[in-house]
Tab-separated table of C-alpha atoms in Angstrom:
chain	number	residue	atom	x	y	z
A	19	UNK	CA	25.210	12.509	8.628
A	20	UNK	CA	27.620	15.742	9.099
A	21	UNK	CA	25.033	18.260	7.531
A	22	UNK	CA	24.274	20.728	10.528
A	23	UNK	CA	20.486	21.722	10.238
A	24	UNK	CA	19.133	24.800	11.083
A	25	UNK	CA	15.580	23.279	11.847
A	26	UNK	CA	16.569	20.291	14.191
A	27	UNK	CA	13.370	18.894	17.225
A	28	UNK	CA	12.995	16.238	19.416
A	29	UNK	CA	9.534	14.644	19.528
A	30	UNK	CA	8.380	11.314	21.214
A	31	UNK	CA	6.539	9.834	18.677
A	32	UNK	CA	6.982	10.440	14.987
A	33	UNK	CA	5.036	8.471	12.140
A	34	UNK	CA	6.091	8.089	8.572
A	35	UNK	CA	2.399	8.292	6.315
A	36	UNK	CA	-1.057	9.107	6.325
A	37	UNK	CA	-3.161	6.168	5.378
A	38	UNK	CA	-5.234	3.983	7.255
A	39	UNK	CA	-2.258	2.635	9.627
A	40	UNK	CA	-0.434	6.260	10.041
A	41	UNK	CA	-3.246	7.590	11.234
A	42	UNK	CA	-5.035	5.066	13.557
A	43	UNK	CA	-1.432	4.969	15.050
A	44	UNK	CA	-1.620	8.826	15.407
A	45	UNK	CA	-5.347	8.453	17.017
A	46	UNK	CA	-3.858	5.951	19.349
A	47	UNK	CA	-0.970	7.542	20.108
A	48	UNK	CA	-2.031	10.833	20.732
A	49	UNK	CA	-5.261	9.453	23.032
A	50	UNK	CA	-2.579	8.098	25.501
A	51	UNK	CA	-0.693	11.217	25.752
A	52	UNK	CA	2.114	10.311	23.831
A	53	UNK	CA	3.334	13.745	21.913
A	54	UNK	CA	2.762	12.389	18.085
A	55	UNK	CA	4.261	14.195	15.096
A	56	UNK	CA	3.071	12.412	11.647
A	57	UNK	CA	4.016	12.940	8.342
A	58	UNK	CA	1.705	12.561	5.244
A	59	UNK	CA	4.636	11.840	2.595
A	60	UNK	CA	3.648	12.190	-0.630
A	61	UNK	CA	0.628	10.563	-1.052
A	62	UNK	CA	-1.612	11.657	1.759
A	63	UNK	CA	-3.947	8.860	2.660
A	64	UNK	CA	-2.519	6.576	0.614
A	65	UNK	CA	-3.899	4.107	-1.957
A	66	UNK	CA	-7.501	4.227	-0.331
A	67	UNK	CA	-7.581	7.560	-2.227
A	68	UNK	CA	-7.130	6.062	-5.438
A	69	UNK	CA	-10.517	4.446	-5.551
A	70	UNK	CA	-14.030	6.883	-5.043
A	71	UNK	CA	-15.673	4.873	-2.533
A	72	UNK	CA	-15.005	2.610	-0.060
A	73	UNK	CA	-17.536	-0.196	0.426
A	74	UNK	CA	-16.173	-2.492	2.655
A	75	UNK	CA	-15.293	-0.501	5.991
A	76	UNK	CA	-17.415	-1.170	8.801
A	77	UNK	CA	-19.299	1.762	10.283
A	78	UNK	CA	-19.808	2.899	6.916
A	79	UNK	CA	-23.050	1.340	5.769
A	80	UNK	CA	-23.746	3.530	2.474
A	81	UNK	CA	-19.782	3.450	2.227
A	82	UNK	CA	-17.647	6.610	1.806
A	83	UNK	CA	-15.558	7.761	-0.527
A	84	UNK	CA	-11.459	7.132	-0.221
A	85	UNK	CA	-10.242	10.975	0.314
A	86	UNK	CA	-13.494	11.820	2.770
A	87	UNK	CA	-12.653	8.776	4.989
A	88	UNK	CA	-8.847	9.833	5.454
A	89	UNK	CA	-10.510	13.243	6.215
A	90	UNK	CA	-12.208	11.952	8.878
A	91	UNK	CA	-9.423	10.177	10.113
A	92	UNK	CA	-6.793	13.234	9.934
A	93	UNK	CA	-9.634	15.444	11.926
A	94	UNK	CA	-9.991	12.293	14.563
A	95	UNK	CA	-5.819	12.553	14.884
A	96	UNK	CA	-5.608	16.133	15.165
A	97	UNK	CA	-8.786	16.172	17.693
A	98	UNK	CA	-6.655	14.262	20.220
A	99	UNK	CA	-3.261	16.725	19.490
A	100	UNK	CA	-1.747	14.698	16.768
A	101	UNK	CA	0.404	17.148	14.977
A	102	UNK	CA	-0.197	16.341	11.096
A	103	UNK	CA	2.363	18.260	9.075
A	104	UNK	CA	3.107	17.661	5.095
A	105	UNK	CA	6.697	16.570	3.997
A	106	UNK	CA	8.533	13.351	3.123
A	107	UNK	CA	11.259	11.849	4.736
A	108	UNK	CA	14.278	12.081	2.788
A	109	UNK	CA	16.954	10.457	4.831
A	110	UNK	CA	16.751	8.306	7.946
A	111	UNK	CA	20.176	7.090	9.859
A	112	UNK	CA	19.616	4.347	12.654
A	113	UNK	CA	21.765	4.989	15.954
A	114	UNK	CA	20.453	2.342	18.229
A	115	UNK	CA	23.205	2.893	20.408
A	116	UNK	CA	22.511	6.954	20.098
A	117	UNK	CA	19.522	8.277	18.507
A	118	UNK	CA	17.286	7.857	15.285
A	119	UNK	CA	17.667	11.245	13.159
A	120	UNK	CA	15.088	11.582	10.489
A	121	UNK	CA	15.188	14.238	7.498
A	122	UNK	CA	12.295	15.711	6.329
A	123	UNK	CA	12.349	17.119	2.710
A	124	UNK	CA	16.057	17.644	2.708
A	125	UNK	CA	15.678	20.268	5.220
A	126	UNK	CA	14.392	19.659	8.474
A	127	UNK	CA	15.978	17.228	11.423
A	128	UNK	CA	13.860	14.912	13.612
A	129	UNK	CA	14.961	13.234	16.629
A	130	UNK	CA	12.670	10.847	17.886
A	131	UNK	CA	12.442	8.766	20.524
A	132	UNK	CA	10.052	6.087	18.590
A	133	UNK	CA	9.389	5.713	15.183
A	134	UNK	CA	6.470	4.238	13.518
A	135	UNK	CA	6.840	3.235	9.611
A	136	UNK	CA	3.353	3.511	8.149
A	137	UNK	CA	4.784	4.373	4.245
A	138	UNK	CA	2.527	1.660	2.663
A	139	UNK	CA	2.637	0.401	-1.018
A	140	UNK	CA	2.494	1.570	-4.294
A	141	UNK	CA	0.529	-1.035	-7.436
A	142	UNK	CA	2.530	-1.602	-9.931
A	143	UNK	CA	1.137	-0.162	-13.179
A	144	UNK	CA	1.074	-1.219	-17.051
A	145	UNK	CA	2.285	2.090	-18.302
A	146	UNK	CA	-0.727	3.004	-20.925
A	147	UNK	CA	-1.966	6.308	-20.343
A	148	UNK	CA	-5.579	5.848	-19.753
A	149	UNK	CA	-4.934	3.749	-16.730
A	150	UNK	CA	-4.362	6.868	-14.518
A	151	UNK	CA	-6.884	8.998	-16.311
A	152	UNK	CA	-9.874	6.282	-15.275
A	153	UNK	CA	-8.221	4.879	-11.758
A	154	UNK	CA	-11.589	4.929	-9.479
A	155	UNK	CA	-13.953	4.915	-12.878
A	156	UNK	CA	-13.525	1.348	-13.640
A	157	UNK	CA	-9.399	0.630	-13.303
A	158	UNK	CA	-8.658	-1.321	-10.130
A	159	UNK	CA	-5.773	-2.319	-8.064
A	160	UNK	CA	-8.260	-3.869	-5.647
A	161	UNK	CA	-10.680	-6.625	-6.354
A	162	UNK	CA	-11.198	-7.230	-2.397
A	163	UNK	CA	-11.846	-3.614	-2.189
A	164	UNK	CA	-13.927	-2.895	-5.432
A	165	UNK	CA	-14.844	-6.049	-7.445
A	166	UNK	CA	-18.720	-5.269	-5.594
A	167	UNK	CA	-19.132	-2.321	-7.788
A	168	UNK	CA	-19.273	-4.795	-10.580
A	169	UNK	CA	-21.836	-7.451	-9.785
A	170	UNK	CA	-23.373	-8.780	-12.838
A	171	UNK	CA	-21.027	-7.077	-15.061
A	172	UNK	CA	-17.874	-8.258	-17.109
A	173	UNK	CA	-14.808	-7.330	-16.394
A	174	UNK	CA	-10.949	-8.101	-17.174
A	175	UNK	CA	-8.152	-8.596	-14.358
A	176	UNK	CA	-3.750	-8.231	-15.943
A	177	UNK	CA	-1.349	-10.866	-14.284
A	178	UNK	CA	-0.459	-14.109	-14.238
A	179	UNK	CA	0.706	-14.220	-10.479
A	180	UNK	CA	-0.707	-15.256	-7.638
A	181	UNK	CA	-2.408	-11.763	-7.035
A	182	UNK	CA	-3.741	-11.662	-10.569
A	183	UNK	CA	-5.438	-15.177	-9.884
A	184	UNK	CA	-6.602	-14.771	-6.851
A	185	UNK	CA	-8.597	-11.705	-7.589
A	186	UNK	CA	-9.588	-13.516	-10.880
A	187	UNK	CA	-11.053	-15.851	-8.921
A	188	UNK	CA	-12.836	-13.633	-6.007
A	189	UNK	CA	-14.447	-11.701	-8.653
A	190	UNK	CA	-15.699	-14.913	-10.659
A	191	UNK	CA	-18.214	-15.092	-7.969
A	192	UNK	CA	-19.777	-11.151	-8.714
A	193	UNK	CA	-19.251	-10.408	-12.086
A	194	UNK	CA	-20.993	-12.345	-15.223
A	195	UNK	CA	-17.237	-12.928	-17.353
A	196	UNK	CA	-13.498	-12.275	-16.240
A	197	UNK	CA	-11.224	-12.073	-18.713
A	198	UNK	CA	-7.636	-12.781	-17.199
A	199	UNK	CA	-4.994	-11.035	-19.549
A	200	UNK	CA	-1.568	-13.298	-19.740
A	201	UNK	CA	1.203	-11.861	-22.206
A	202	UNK	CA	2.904	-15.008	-21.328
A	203	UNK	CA	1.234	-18.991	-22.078
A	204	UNK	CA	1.631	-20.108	-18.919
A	205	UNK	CA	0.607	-19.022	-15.238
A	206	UNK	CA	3.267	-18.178	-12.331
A	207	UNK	CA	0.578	-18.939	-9.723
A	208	UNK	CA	1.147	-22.005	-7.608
A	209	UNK	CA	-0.682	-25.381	-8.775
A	210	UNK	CA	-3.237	-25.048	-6.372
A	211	UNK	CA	-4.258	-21.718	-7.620
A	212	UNK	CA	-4.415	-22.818	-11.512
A	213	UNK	CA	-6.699	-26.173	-10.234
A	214	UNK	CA	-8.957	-23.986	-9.071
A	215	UNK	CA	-8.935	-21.169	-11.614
A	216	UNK	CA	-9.703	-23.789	-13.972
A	217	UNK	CA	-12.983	-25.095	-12.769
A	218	UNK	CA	-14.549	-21.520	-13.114
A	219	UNK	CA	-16.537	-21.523	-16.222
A	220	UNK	CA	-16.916	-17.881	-16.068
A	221	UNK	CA	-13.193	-17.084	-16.549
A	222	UNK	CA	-11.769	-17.140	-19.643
A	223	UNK	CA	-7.640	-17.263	-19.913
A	224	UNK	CA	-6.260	-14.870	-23.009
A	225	UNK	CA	-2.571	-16.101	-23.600
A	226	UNK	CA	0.433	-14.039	-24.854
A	227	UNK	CA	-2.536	-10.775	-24.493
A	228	UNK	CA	-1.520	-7.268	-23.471
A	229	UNK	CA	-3.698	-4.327	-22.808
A	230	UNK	CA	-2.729	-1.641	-25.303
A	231	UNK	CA	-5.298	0.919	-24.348
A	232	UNK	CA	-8.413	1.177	-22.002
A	233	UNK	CA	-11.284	2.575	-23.729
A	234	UNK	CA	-13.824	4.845	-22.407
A	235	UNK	CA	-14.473	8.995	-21.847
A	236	UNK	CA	-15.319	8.734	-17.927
A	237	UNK	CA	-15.758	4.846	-17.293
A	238	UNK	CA	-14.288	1.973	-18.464
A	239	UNK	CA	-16.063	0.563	-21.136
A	240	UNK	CA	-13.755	-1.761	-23.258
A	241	UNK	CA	-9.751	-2.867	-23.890
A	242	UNK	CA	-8.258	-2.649	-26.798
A	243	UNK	CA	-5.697	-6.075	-26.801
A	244	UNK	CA	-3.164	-7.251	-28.704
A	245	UNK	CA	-1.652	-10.715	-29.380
A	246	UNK	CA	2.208	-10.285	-28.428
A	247	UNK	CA	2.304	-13.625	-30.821
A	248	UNK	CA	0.921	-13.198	-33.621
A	249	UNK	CA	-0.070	-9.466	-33.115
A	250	UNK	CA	-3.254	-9.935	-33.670
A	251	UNK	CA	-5.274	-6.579	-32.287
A	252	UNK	CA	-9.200	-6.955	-30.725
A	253	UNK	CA	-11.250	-5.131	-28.775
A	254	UNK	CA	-13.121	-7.088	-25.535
A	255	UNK	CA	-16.165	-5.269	-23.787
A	256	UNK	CA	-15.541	-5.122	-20.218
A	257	UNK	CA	-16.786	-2.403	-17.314
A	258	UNK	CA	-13.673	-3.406	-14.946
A	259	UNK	CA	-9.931	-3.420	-15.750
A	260	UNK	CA	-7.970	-4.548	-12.587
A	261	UNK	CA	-4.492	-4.757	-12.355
A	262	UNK	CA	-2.677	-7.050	-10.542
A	263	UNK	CA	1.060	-7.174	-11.696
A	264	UNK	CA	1.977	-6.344	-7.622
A	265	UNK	CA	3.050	-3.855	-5.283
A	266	UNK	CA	6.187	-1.915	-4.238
A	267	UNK	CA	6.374	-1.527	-0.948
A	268	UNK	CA	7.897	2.274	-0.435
A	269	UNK	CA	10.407	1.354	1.697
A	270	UNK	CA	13.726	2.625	-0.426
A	271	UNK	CA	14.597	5.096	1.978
A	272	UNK	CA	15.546	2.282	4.290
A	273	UNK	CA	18.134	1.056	2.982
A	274	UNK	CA	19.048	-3.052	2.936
A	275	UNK	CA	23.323	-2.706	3.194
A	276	UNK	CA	25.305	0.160	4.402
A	277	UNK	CA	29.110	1.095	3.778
A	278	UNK	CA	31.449	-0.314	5.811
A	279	UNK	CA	32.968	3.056	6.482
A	280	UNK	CA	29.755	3.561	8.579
A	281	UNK	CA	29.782	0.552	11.066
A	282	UNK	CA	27.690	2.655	14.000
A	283	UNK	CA	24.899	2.597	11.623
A	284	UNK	CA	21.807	-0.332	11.436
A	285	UNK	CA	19.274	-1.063	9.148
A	286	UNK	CA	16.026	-2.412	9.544
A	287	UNK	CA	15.136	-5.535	8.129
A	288	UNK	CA	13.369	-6.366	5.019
A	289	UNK	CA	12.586	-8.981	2.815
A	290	UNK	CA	13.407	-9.890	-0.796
A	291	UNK	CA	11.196	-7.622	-2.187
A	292	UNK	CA	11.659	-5.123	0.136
A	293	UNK	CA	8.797	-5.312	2.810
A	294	UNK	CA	9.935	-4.338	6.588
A	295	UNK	CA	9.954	-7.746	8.677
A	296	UNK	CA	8.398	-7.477	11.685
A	297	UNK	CA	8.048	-9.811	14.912
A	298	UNK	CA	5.020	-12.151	14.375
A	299	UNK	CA	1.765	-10.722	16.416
A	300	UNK	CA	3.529	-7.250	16.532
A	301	UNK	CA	4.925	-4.344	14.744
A	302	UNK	CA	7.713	-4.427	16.202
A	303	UNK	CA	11.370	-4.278	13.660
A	304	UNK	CA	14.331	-5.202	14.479
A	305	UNK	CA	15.889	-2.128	15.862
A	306	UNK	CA	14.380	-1.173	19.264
A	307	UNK	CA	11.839	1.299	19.235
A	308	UNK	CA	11.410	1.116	15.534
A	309	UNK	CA	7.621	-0.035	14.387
A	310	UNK	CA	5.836	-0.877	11.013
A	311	UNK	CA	2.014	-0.839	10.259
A	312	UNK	CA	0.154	-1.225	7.540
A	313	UNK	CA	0.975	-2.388	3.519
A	314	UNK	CA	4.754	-1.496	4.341
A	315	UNK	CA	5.074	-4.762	6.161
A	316	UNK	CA	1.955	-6.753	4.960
A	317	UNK	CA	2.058	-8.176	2.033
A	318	UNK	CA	-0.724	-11.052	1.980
A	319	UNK	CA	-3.710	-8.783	3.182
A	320	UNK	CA	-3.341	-5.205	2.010
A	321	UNK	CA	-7.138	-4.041	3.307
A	322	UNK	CA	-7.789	-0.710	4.851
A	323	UNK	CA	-9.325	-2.373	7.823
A	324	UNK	CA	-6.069	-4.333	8.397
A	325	UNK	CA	-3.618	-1.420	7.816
A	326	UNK	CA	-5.407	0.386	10.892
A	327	UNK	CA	-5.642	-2.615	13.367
A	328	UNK	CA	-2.030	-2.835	12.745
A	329	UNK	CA	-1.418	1.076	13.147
A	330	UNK	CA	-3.281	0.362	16.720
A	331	UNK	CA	-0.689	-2.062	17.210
A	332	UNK	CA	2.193	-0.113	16.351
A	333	UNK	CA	0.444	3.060	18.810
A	334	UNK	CA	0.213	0.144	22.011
A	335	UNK	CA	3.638	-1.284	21.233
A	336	UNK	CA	5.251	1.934	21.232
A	337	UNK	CA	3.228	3.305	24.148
A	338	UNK	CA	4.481	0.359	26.112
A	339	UNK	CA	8.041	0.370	24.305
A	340	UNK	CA	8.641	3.814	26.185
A	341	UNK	CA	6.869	2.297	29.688
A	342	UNK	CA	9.850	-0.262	29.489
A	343	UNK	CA	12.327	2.934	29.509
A	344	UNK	CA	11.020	5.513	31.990
């Protein structure tokens, strides 16, 4: 990094996002004194504020919907002297044995003495243009989180993973008929998963099937399908459309290998598919003072509730992080 910045600061705590995790961890952080600088990237608030109302939250017992709860969070970080700023980190160079140095929009340098990565996931999506245009009126990257709004109702759910079963199979018990969409004629879900997928007389499998287009003016009301076989087109009545061809964890600005011409550098780890490992029953990474909360490190849960006990994680571990180094 040998671009001098004109906008350079040193802050004790910075945090990478704004959903759940981010800000719990800024709550947290900031309670205990800790001088916390977060970041809402991009997305601010992050995929709750893809769906209108959140169910599921304790403390909420009408719910709330997605953008009003991060609201409430943001005011709750700023309330203890959380700093909440907009930008995206652009670059980020590990030092262990110097400092961390994180780039925000190209333009502004930040030195920190702990970092929390809180950058969550982004669904993967099918690419048809009604998906985005009805996203929290019927379209779904959540059964967990919206399959209630359904009860009764029938409803169709895109994969052939583990995901796509799994939430096939979670909202067999609340809606009256799932229709799982497979363009393929077989499942990639493990054994176990197809055994029991089977047994559900309320699910019915449609092989080689892809959704062209999702009809309805301001809620889902239908699919139009087609046969990637014999091309065969139909139309199935549904008032849910779920997708659940995975996540991306939004971790490329970390990057997994480095040039050898810059040996002084480290990365953080990740996995295969790009999630940030962390130390079992932590958030800690790696790299020393480095932490992850929320769906950038968990892939198996991916709740709101658990993206903010593990942004209070990330806030304790780096509180006592620091303890160990004063």
């Amino acid at each position: 990094m040998s671009k001098t910045f004109k906008n350079s600061e040193k802050v004790t705590l910075l945090i990478l996002g704004a959903g759940p995790a981010g800000y719990t961890a800024a709550i947290y952080a900031a309670r205990s004194g800790l001088e916390t600088v977060l970041y809402q990237g991009p997305q601010p608030g992050g995929l709750l504020t893809t769906t209108t109302d959140v169910d599921n939250y304790p403390g909420y017992p009408q719910g709330i919907e997605g953008m009003a709860m991060m609201d409430n969070l943001q005011k709750q970080a700023e309330r203890f002297g959380s700093k909440i700023r907009q930008g995206t980190a652009t670059q980020v160079v590990f030092h262990p044995e110097k400092k961390y140095q994180v780039i925000i929009d190209n333009q502004h340098l930040i030195i920190p003495q702990l970092l929390i990565i809180a950058t969550g996931a982004s669904s993967k999506w099918l690419g048809i243009p009604s998906e985005q245009r009805l996203l929290g009126r019927g379209v779904s990257t959540c059964a967990v989180c919206d399959g209630n709004f359904f009860k009764n109702q029938d409803v169709a759910v895109v994969g052939g993973g583990n995901t796509a079963v799994e939430e096939a199979m979670y909202l067999s018990k609340i809606c009256n008929k799932v229709y799982l969409l497979v363009r393929r004629d077989q499942l990639r879900a493990t054994h176990i998963l197809q055994k029991n997928l089977m047994k559900l007389p309320n699910v019915e499998i449609l092989w080689h099937t892809e959704a062209q287009e999702i009809i309805g003016k301001d809620m889902v009301e239908g699919i139009h399908v087609i046969n990637n076989q014999t091309k065969v087109k139909s139309t199935i009545a549904v008032q849910g459309f779920f997708i659940a061809i995975g996540h991306i964890p939004n971790t490329a600005i970390f990057p997994s290998h480095l040039p050898a011409a810059i040996p002084s550098e480290k990365i953080v780890f990740k996995d295969a598919i790009g999630y940030i490992q962390t130390v079992p029953g932590t958030s800690k990474t790696n790299l020393p003072g480095i932490f992850a909360a929320g769906d950038v490190q968990d892939k198996n849960y991916r709740q709101a509730i658990t993206a903010a006990a593990s942004g209070c994680m990330a806030a304790l571990d780096a509180e006592r992080y620091l303890q160990t180094k004063n």
